[in-house]
mmCIF file of C-alpha atoms in Angstrom:
data_model
loop_
_atom_site.group_PDB
_atom_site.id
_atom_site.type_symbol
_atom_site.label_atom_id
_atom_site.label_comp_id
_atom_site.label_asym_id
_atom_site.label_seq_id
_atom_site.Cartn_x
_atom_site.Cartn_y
_atom_site.Cartn_z
ATOM 1 C CA MET A 61 45.878 17.692 -82.608
ATOM 2 C CA GLY A 62 48.207 20.551 -81.963
ATOM 3 C CA PHE A 63 47.677 20.342 -78.171
ATOM 4 C CA LEU A 64 48.457 16.697 -78.226
ATOM 5 C CA ARG A 65 51.539 17.204 -80.231
ATOM 6 C CA CYS A 66 52.576 19.706 -77.716
ATOM 7 C CA VAL A 67 52.069 17.226 -74.917
ATOM 8 C CA LEU A 68 53.938 14.601 -76.819
ATOM 9 C CA GLY A 69 56.826 16.978 -77.099
ATOM 10 C CA VAL A 70 56.925 17.795 -73.499
ATOM 11 C CA ILE A 71 56.731 14.053 -72.475
ATOM 12 C CA LEU A 72 59.484 13.260 -74.923
ATOM 13 C CA VAL A 73 61.772 15.882 -73.378
ATOM 14 C CA VAL A 74 60.883 14.805 -69.912
ATOM 15 C CA SER A 75 61.523 11.248 -70.665
ATOM 16 C CA LEU A 76 64.869 11.966 -72.280
ATOM 17 C CA VAL A 77 66.077 14.036 -69.310
ATOM 18 C CA LEU A 78 64.885 11.342 -67.029
ATOM 19 C CA SER A 79 66.590 8.511 -69.072
ATOM 20 C CA VAL A 80 69.969 10.532 -68.753
ATOM 21 C CA HIS A 81 69.578 10.182 -64.983
ATOM 22 C CA GLY A 82 68.539 6.585 -65.137
ATOM 23 C CA ASP A 83 64.884 7.149 -63.859
ATOM 24 C CA PRO A 84 62.090 6.011 -66.124
ATOM 25 C CA LEU A 85 58.648 7.603 -65.819
ATOM 26 C CA VAL A 86 57.310 4.309 -64.504
ATOM 27 C CA PRO A 87 58.971 1.471 -62.498
ATOM 28 C CA ALA A 88 58.182 -1.272 -65.022
ATOM 29 C CA LEU A 89 56.801 -2.038 -68.413
ATOM 30 C CA CYS A 90 55.151 -5.493 -68.854
ATOM 31 C CA ILE A 91 53.556 -6.731 -72.098
ATOM 32 C CA LEU A 92 51.064 -9.542 -72.919
ATOM 33 C CA GLY A 93 49.800 -10.424 -76.208
ATOM 34 C CA ASP A 94 50.544 -11.649 -79.900
ATOM 35 C CA SER A 95 53.023 -11.293 -82.678
ATOM 36 C CA VAL A 96 52.726 -7.488 -82.785
ATOM 37 C CA VAL A 97 54.465 -7.394 -79.463
ATOM 38 C CA ASP A 98 56.282 -10.664 -79.271
ATOM 39 C CA VAL A 99 60.134 -10.111 -78.825
ATOM 40 C CA GLY A 100 61.140 -13.747 -78.910
ATOM 41 C CA ASN A 101 59.017 -15.910 -76.616
ATOM 42 C CA ASN A 102 58.159 -18.155 -79.623
ATOM 43 C CA ASN A 103 61.835 -18.770 -80.252
ATOM 44 C CA ASN A 104 61.674 -21.215 -77.403
ATOM 45 C CA LEU A 105 58.392 -23.055 -78.490
ATOM 46 C CA GLN A 106 57.710 -26.041 -80.785
ATOM 47 C CA THR A 107 55.803 -23.750 -83.263
ATOM 48 C CA LEU A 108 56.265 -22.794 -86.835
ATOM 49 C CA ILE A 109 55.144 -19.090 -85.951
ATOM 50 C CA LYS A 110 58.642 -17.722 -85.459
ATOM 51 C CA ALA A 111 60.742 -14.772 -86.577
ATOM 52 C CA ASN A 112 64.153 -15.656 -85.320
ATOM 53 C CA PHE A 113 65.855 -15.852 -88.784
ATOM 54 C CA PRO A 114 66.785 -13.431 -91.486
ATOM 55 C CA PRO A 115 65.733 -11.179 -92.938
ATOM 56 C CA TYR A 116 63.786 -10.395 -89.660
ATOM 57 C CA GLY A 117 65.707 -8.063 -87.498
ATOM 58 C CA ARG A 118 68.015 -6.787 -90.330
ATOM 59 C CA ASP A 119 67.369 -3.147 -89.259
ATOM 60 C CA PHE A 120 67.319 -3.805 -85.413
ATOM 61 C CA VAL A 121 70.033 -2.417 -83.163
ATOM 62 C CA THR A 122 72.043 -5.594 -83.409
ATOM 63 C CA HIS A 123 71.257 -6.135 -87.083
ATOM 64 C CA LYS A 124 70.198 -9.700 -86.062
ATOM 65 C CA PRO A 125 66.889 -11.431 -85.849
ATOM 66 C CA THR A 126 65.512 -11.636 -82.234
ATOM 67 C CA GLY A 127 62.070 -13.078 -82.724
ATOM 68 C CA ARG A 128 60.442 -9.678 -83.401
ATOM 69 C CA PHE A 129 58.040 -9.824 -86.375
ATOM 70 C CA CYS A 130 59.672 -6.774 -87.928
ATOM 71 C CA ASN A 131 62.754 -5.612 -89.725
ATOM 72 C CA GLY A 132 63.626 -3.573 -86.523
ATOM 73 C CA LYS A 133 61.894 -2.221 -83.509
ATOM 74 C CA LEU A 134 58.302 -2.871 -82.422
ATOM 75 C CA ALA A 135 56.095 0.000 -81.313
ATOM 76 C CA THR A 136 56.550 -1.269 -77.753
ATOM 77 C CA ASP A 137 60.328 -0.945 -78.152
ATOM 78 C CA PHE A 138 59.790 2.741 -78.916
ATOM 79 C CA THR A 139 57.405 3.021 -76.064
ATOM 80 C CA ALA A 140 59.981 1.690 -73.580
ATOM 81 C CA GLU A 141 62.388 4.345 -74.972
ATOM 82 C CA TYR A 142 59.881 6.993 -74.658
ATOM 83 C CA LEU A 143 59.170 6.133 -70.999
ATOM 84 C CA GLY A 144 62.992 6.481 -70.245
ATOM 85 C CA PHE A 145 63.984 2.687 -70.089
ATOM 86 C CA THR A 146 67.516 2.020 -71.205
ATOM 87 C CA SER A 147 66.649 -1.525 -72.260
ATOM 88 C CA TYR A 148 63.595 -3.466 -73.628
ATOM 89 C CA PRO A 149 61.452 -5.803 -71.521
ATOM 90 C CA PRO A 150 63.058 -9.186 -72.123
ATOM 91 C CA ALA A 151 61.248 -12.280 -73.493
ATOM 92 C CA TYR A 152 59.970 -14.101 -70.336
ATOM 93 C CA LEU A 153 61.057 -17.458 -71.830
ATOM 94 C CA SER A 154 64.618 -16.122 -72.846
ATOM 95 C CA GLN A 155 67.816 -16.452 -70.996
ATOM 96 C CA GLU A 156 67.810 -12.746 -70.615
ATOM 97 C CA ALA A 157 64.888 -12.856 -68.195
ATOM 98 C CA LYS A 158 67.030 -13.587 -65.139
ATOM 99 C CA GLY A 159 67.899 -11.847 -61.833
ATOM 100 C CA LYS A 160 67.738 -8.003 -61.714
ATOM 101 C CA ASN A 161 67.009 -7.898 -65.380
ATOM 102 C CA ILE A 162 63.332 -8.614 -64.677
ATOM 103 C CA LEU A 163 62.788 -5.735 -62.249
ATOM 104 C CA ASN A 164 61.825 -3.240 -64.913
ATOM 105 C CA GLY A 165 59.250 -5.565 -66.417
ATOM 106 C CA VAL A 166 59.251 -8.414 -68.916
ATOM 107 C CA ASN A 167 57.406 -9.388 -72.098
ATOM 108 C CA PHE A 168 55.091 -12.456 -72.044
ATOM 109 C CA ALA A 169 53.613 -11.916 -75.621
ATOM 110 C CA SER A 170 53.498 -15.020 -78.120
ATOM 111 C CA ALA A 171 52.920 -14.820 -81.670
ATOM 112 C CA ALA A 172 49.592 -16.356 -82.728
ATOM 113 C CA SER A 173 48.064 -15.930 -79.217
ATOM 114 C CA GLY A 174 44.874 -14.153 -78.602
ATOM 115 C CA TYR A 175 41.870 -13.690 -76.397
ATOM 116 C CA PHE A 176 40.522 -17.016 -77.428
ATOM 117 C CA ASP A 177 42.896 -19.587 -76.033
ATOM 118 C CA ARG A 178 42.187 -22.211 -78.859
ATOM 119 C CA THR A 179 43.718 -19.686 -81.248
ATOM 120 C CA ALA A 180 47.119 -20.106 -79.526
ATOM 121 C CA GLN A 181 46.634 -23.734 -79.031
ATOM 122 C CA LEU A 182 46.077 -24.161 -82.942
ATOM 123 C CA TYR A 183 49.628 -22.787 -83.467
ATOM 124 C CA ARG A 184 51.219 -24.181 -80.210
ATOM 125 C CA ALA A 185 51.716 -20.617 -79.001
ATOM 126 C CA VAL A 186 51.497 -19.405 -75.357
ATOM 127 C CA THR A 187 47.729 -18.722 -74.455
ATOM 128 C CA LEU A 188 46.842 -15.579 -72.611
ATOM 129 C CA THR A 189 45.845 -17.724 -69.741
ATOM 130 C CA GLN A 190 49.342 -19.194 -69.590
ATOM 131 C CA GLN A 191 50.737 -15.735 -70.091
ATOM 132 C CA LEU A 192 48.829 -14.639 -66.959
ATOM 133 C CA SER A 193 50.434 -17.577 -64.965
ATOM 134 C CA TYR A 194 53.848 -16.621 -66.216
ATOM 135 C CA TYR A 195 53.051 -12.987 -64.964
ATOM 136 C CA LYS A 196 52.251 -14.525 -61.454
ATOM 137 C CA GLU A 197 55.558 -16.225 -61.595
ATOM 138 C CA TRP A 198 57.259 -13.069 -62.471
ATOM 139 C CA GLN A 199 55.629 -11.383 -59.605
ATOM 140 C CA SER A 200 56.873 -14.112 -57.214
ATOM 141 C CA LYS A 201 60.398 -13.535 -58.438
ATOM 142 C CA VAL A 202 60.261 -9.751 -58.048
ATOM 143 C CA VAL A 203 59.092 -10.168 -54.400
ATOM 144 C CA SER A 204 61.995 -12.563 -53.651
ATOM 145 C CA LEU A 205 64.395 -9.914 -55.254
ATOM 146 C CA VAL A 206 63.245 -6.681 -53.592
ATOM 147 C CA GLY A 207 60.705 -7.496 -50.985
ATOM 148 C CA LYS A 208 56.987 -7.282 -50.963
ATOM 149 C CA ASP A 209 56.610 -3.535 -50.458
ATOM 150 C CA LYS A 210 58.825 -2.530 -53.159
ATOM 151 C CA ALA A 211 57.311 -5.159 -55.391
ATOM 152 C CA ASN A 212 53.838 -4.019 -54.967
ATOM 153 C CA ALA A 213 55.041 -0.475 -55.770
ATOM 154 C CA ILE A 214 56.460 -1.895 -59.095
ATOM 155 C CA PHE A 215 53.184 -3.843 -59.917
ATOM 156 C CA SER A 216 50.714 -0.925 -59.140
ATOM 157 C CA GLY A 217 53.034 1.731 -60.809
ATOM 158 C CA GLY A 218 54.223 -0.339 -63.701
ATOM 159 C CA ILE A 219 52.364 -0.053 -67.179
ATOM 160 C CA HIS A 220 50.972 -3.243 -68.557
ATOM 161 C CA LEU A 221 50.225 -3.336 -72.131
ATOM 162 C CA ILE A 222 47.854 -5.920 -73.963
ATOM 163 C CA SER A 223 47.817 -6.450 -77.730
ATOM 164 C CA ALA A 224 45.419 -9.282 -78.996
ATOM 165 C CA GLY A 225 42.481 -10.132 -81.093
ATOM 166 C CA SER A 226 43.982 -9.865 -84.552
ATOM 167 C CA SER A 227 45.056 -13.630 -84.586
ATOM 168 C CA ASP A 228 41.724 -14.641 -83.233
ATOM 169 C CA PHE A 229 40.031 -13.292 -86.234
ATOM 170 C CA ILE A 230 42.548 -13.759 -89.180
ATOM 171 C CA GLN A 231 44.308 -17.004 -88.038
ATOM 172 C CA ASN A 232 41.229 -18.631 -86.590
ATOM 173 C CA TYR A 233 37.795 -17.317 -87.110
ATOM 174 C CA TYR A 234 37.817 -16.287 -90.831
ATOM 175 C CA ILE A 235 39.432 -19.613 -91.803
ATOM 176 C CA ASN A 236 37.739 -21.991 -89.343
ATOM 177 C CA PRO A 237 34.362 -23.208 -90.290
ATOM 178 C CA MET A 238 33.727 -24.570 -86.872
ATOM 179 C CA LEU A 239 33.931 -21.047 -85.577
ATOM 180 C CA ASN A 240 32.421 -18.865 -88.403
ATOM 181 C CA ARG A 241 29.388 -21.150 -88.906
ATOM 182 C CA ALA A 242 28.708 -21.322 -85.308
ATOM 183 C CA TYR A 243 29.177 -17.691 -84.396
ATOM 184 C CA SER A 244 28.603 -14.459 -86.289
ATOM 185 C CA PRO A 245 31.447 -11.911 -85.999
ATOM 186 C CA ASP A 246 29.630 -10.114 -83.459
ATOM 187 C CA GLN A 247 29.079 -13.152 -81.353
ATOM 188 C CA PHE A 248 32.670 -14.122 -81.619
ATOM 189 C CA SER A 249 33.706 -10.545 -80.466
ATOM 190 C CA ASP A 250 31.643 -10.994 -77.268
ATOM 191 C CA ILE A 251 33.490 -14.303 -76.541
ATOM 192 C CA LEU A 252 36.848 -12.474 -76.956
ATOM 193 C CA LEU A 253 35.595 -9.605 -74.818
ATOM 194 C CA LYS A 254 34.626 -11.808 -72.006
ATOM 195 C CA SER A 255 38.332 -13.220 -71.884
ATOM 196 C CA TYR A 256 39.500 -9.537 -71.991
ATOM 197 C CA TYR A 257 37.220 -8.552 -69.217
ATOM 198 C CA THR A 258 38.501 -11.615 -67.146
ATOM 199 C CA LEU A 259 42.184 -10.829 -67.915
ATOM 200 C CA VAL A 260 41.945 -7.155 -66.804
ATOM 201 C CA GLN A 261 39.959 -8.275 -63.579
ATOM 202 C CA ASN A 262 42.715 -10.886 -62.843
ATOM 203 C CA LEU A 263 45.577 -8.403 -63.333
ATOM 204 C CA TYR A 264 43.680 -5.917 -61.063
ATOM 205 C CA ASP A 265 43.363 -8.668 -58.303
ATOM 206 C CA LEU A 266 47.079 -9.127 -58.579
ATOM 207 C CA GLY A 267 47.656 -5.274 -57.658
ATOM 208 C CA VAL A 268 47.889 -3.999 -61.377
ATOM 209 C CA ARG A 269 46.534 -0.387 -61.698
ATOM 210 C CA ARG A 270 47.986 0.766 -65.007
ATOM 211 C CA ILE A 271 46.671 -1.018 -68.122
ATOM 212 C CA GLY A 272 46.854 -0.134 -71.834
ATOM 213 C CA VAL A 273 45.017 -2.212 -74.410
ATOM 214 C CA THR A 274 45.270 -1.697 -78.196
ATOM 215 C CA THR A 275 42.274 -1.938 -80.520
ATOM 216 C CA LEU A 276 42.284 -4.127 -83.581
ATOM 217 C CA PRO A 277 44.076 -2.679 -86.580
ATOM 218 C CA PRO A 278 42.240 -2.204 -89.862
ATOM 219 C CA THR A 279 42.776 -5.975 -90.334
ATOM 220 C CA GLY A 280 41.068 -5.723 -93.860
ATOM 221 C CA CYS A 281 44.063 -3.732 -95.124
ATOM 222 C CA LEU A 282 46.763 -6.029 -93.945
ATOM 223 C CA PRO A 283 48.522 -7.202 -97.178
ATOM 224 C CA ALA A 284 48.018 -10.941 -96.252
ATOM 225 C CA ALA A 285 44.235 -10.367 -95.451
ATOM 226 C CA ILE A 286 43.752 -8.668 -98.846
ATOM 227 C CA THR A 287 45.469 -11.703 -100.552
ATOM 228 C CA LEU A 288 43.428 -14.169 -98.517
ATOM 229 C CA PHE A 289 40.054 -12.601 -98.336
ATOM 230 C CA GLY A 290 39.993 -9.913 -100.930
ATOM 231 C CA SER A 291 38.705 -11.983 -103.972
ATOM 232 C CA GLY A 292 41.491 -10.792 -106.253
ATOM 233 C CA SER A 293 41.182 -7.062 -105.448
ATOM 234 C CA ASN A 294 44.203 -5.107 -104.002
ATOM 235 C CA GLN A 295 41.875 -2.972 -102.004
ATOM 236 C CA CYS A 296 41.173 -3.217 -98.203
ATOM 237 C CA VAL A 297 38.513 -5.910 -97.338
ATOM 238 C CA SER A 298 35.633 -3.807 -96.074
ATOM 239 C CA ARG A 299 33.861 -6.650 -94.111
ATOM 240 C CA LEU A 300 36.939 -7.359 -92.105
ATOM 241 C CA ASN A 301 37.364 -3.678 -91.333
ATOM 242 C CA GLN A 302 33.776 -3.583 -90.345
ATOM 243 C CA ASP A 303 34.233 -6.416 -87.965
ATOM 244 C CA ALA A 304 37.248 -4.635 -86.542
ATOM 245 C CA VAL A 305 35.407 -1.378 -86.042
ATOM 246 C CA SER A 306 32.519 -3.324 -84.218
ATOM 247 C CA PHE A 307 35.028 -5.100 -82.095
ATOM 248 C CA ASN A 308 36.818 -1.863 -81.094
ATOM 249 C CA ASN A 309 33.578 -0.168 -80.160
ATOM 250 C CA LYS A 310 32.754 -3.126 -77.850
ATOM 251 C CA LEU A 311 36.259 -2.986 -76.576
ATOM 252 C CA ASN A 312 35.791 0.767 -75.600
ATOM 253 C CA ASN A 313 32.460 -0.075 -73.796
ATOM 254 C CA THR A 314 33.785 -3.037 -71.981
ATOM 255 C CA SER A 315 36.934 -0.971 -70.775
ATOM 256 C CA ARG A 316 34.455 1.827 -69.495
ATOM 257 C CA ASN A 317 32.614 -0.707 -67.621
ATOM 258 C CA LEU A 318 35.896 -2.124 -66.083
ATOM 259 C CA LYS A 319 36.932 1.314 -65.037
ATOM 260 C CA SER A 320 33.614 2.032 -63.426
ATOM 261 C CA LYS A 321 33.710 -1.143 -61.407
ATOM 262 C CA LEU A 322 37.490 -1.394 -60.281
ATOM 263 C CA PRO A 323 38.384 1.620 -58.103
ATOM 264 C CA GLY A 324 41.847 3.263 -59.005
ATOM 265 C CA LEU A 325 42.194 1.379 -62.181
ATOM 266 C CA LYS A 326 43.836 3.460 -65.044
ATOM 267 C CA LEU A 327 42.838 1.761 -68.263
ATOM 268 C CA VAL A 328 43.499 3.398 -71.676
ATOM 269 C CA VAL A 329 42.239 1.908 -74.893
ATOM 270 C CA PHE A 330 44.802 2.758 -77.571
ATOM 271 C CA ASP A 331 43.410 3.351 -80.858
ATOM 272 C CA ILE A 332 45.651 1.606 -83.464
ATOM 273 C CA TYR A 333 42.974 1.370 -86.137
ATOM 274 C CA ASN A 334 42.913 5.041 -87.224
ATOM 275 C CA PRO A 335 46.606 5.769 -86.998
ATOM 276 C CA LEU A 336 47.496 2.696 -89.154
ATOM 277 C CA LEU A 337 44.650 3.421 -91.439
ATOM 278 C CA GLU A 338 45.995 6.916 -92.077
ATOM 279 C CA LEU A 339 49.391 5.423 -92.939
ATOM 280 C CA ILE A 340 47.849 2.997 -95.399
ATOM 281 C CA SER A 341 45.431 5.565 -97.008
ATOM 282 C CA LYS A 342 47.847 8.347 -97.343
ATOM 283 C CA PRO A 343 51.487 6.953 -97.439
ATOM 284 C CA THR A 344 53.155 9.692 -99.182
ATOM 285 C CA ASP A 345 51.732 12.292 -96.795
ATOM 286 C CA ASN A 346 53.329 10.218 -93.922
ATOM 287 C CA GLY A 347 56.663 9.618 -95.554
ATOM 288 C CA PHE A 348 55.974 6.256 -97.148
ATOM 289 C CA PHE A 349 56.085 4.995 -100.745
ATOM 290 C CA GLU A 350 54.175 1.656 -100.432
ATOM 291 C CA SER A 351 51.126 0.613 -98.213
ATOM 292 C CA ARG A 352 49.508 -2.228 -100.183
ATOM 293 C CA ARG A 353 52.510 -4.524 -100.588
ATOM 294 C CA ALA A 354 54.894 -5.450 -97.702
ATOM 295 C CA CYS A 355 58.526 -5.259 -98.004
ATOM 296 C CA CYS A 356 59.326 -9.106 -97.657
ATOM 297 C CA GLY A 357 59.078 -11.295 -100.610
ATOM 298 C CA THR A 358 56.218 -10.538 -102.978
ATOM 299 C CA GLY A 359 54.641 -8.470 -100.153
ATOM 300 C CA THR A 360 51.355 -10.217 -100.537
ATOM 301 C CA ILE A 361 51.401 -13.090 -98.192
ATOM 302 C CA GLU A 362 54.808 -13.748 -96.681
ATOM 303 C CA THR A 363 54.994 -13.909 -92.929
ATOM 304 C CA SER A 364 56.890 -15.917 -90.411
ATOM 305 C CA PHE A 365 58.704 -19.048 -92.087
ATOM 306 C CA LEU A 366 57.504 -17.784 -95.567
ATOM 307 C CA CYS A 367 59.365 -14.640 -95.050
ATOM 308 C CA ASN A 368 63.069 -15.808 -95.216
ATOM 309 C CA ALA A 369 66.345 -15.139 -96.519
ATOM 310 C CA ARG A 370 65.458 -16.963 -99.974
ATOM 311 C CA SER A 371 62.122 -14.975 -100.415
ATOM 312 C CA VAL A 372 62.300 -13.377 -103.727
ATOM 313 C CA GLY A 373 61.669 -9.832 -104.164
ATOM 314 C CA THR A 374 62.362 -8.509 -100.681
ATOM 315 C CA CYS A 375 62.763 -4.644 -100.626
ATOM 316 C CA SER A 376 66.255 -3.114 -99.833
ATOM 317 C CA ASN A 377 64.860 -0.139 -98.013
ATOM 318 C CA ALA A 378 62.058 -0.909 -95.529
ATOM 319 C CA THR A 379 61.754 2.611 -94.466
ATOM 320 C CA GLN A 380 59.561 3.288 -97.509
ATOM 321 C CA TYR A 381 57.107 0.566 -96.556
ATOM 322 C CA VAL A 382 54.248 0.716 -94.122
ATOM 323 C CA PHE A 383 54.428 -3.139 -93.749
ATOM 324 C CA TRP A 384 57.431 -5.305 -93.283
ATOM 325 C CA ASP A 385 55.629 -8.672 -93.991
ATOM 326 C CA GLY A 386 51.969 -9.643 -94.792
ATOM 327 C CA PHE A 387 50.683 -8.908 -91.341
ATOM 328 C CA HIS A 388 53.200 -6.579 -89.353
ATOM 329 C CA PRO A 389 54.206 -3.049 -89.705
ATOM 330 C CA SER A 390 57.705 -1.922 -90.586
ATOM 331 C CA GLU A 391 59.914 -0.300 -87.977
ATOM 332 C CA SER A 392 59.326 3.123 -89.572
ATOM 333 C CA ALA A 393 55.540 2.574 -89.221
ATOM 334 C CA ASN A 394 55.985 1.205 -85.747
ATOM 335 C CA GLU A 395 57.724 4.324 -84.758
ATOM 336 C CA LYS A 396 54.812 6.548 -86.029
ATOM 337 C CA LEU A 397 52.314 4.076 -84.157
ATOM 338 C CA ALA A 398 54.348 4.404 -80.953
ATOM 339 C CA GLN A 399 54.270 8.269 -81.074
ATOM 340 C CA SER A 400 50.387 8.009 -81.412
ATOM 341 C CA LEU A 401 50.299 5.640 -78.492
ATOM 342 C CA LEU A 402 52.255 8.113 -76.315
ATOM 343 C CA GLU A 403 49.833 10.927 -77.258
ATOM 344 C CA GLN A 404 46.935 8.652 -76.155
ATOM 345 C CA GLY A 405 48.509 7.253 -73.139
ATOM 346 C CA PHE A 406 49.153 10.397 -71.012
ATOM 347 C CA ASP A 407 46.691 9.158 -68.169
ATOM 348 C CA LEU A 408 48.940 6.094 -67.723
ATOM 349 C CA ILE A 409 51.980 7.999 -66.648
ATOM 350 C CA SER A 410 50.345 11.066 -64.864
#
């Protein structure tokens, strides 16, 4: 761990030096996925799954809600900073994703999306299939802005992050008898991983060579999951965590298979499960006070429209909380997770 922290320190110093001169470590950062990385695409959709109202965003740079499911920055915002970018990839469906603003990458993520397209369709979110279509549109726009050769260098040199799977289980599989009676968690994982395999293959065919994918978190420890599936206990739901571990093992195996079949592909599986479990299991050791309850409202279930300015009990200092709402980490937790991502992602920037 000491060596990794040394590497992290070196990378941070290099990225800070480079960012001063306006040169990030990679030409672009593109993001696909769900609410963990959505920066406002759902603001522009006819969906209930939004976060463009207070108290979301109260600790962000602007102190205003942006559509991020957090009190402040997401882990990917910190990642963009560590890579030397001076701005965050804009939401593709926003007015900010125009002209030269898109050259350093964009964010296609949509809250409630997942590897299983029907999950997104249930909540009127942008499916991963549609996100890939938007990605192709973005590529065409970049080509028209800088020409084919420079565009191809951006596509191959840029980092592409994928965050998905949690919504498929928590917002669909576990509450949908049509799915959980037809498939075991193991079988459902196989369906999701086929979608993941296809997505990576499609990105590779489009010239992408640097991809990072996050594992599932300890889904059984999310405050809302404990409330919904914990049978009255305030402890992590072991069967949900077991499903997440099983999925993550398959994700690693599938990723190894992809790397062996796709020449030149740099593919890193980012372990979110263990770093987040560490924060949850040992909050005080990591600078937190509370890891069972979230900051917003009662801290047991509120997320999206249930986490609002009228929510009774919302904490005054979210830095003491691992979770901001029932499903999503606080900015302070996101910063620690981003540091872990940087330690694990050295291969993507080397």
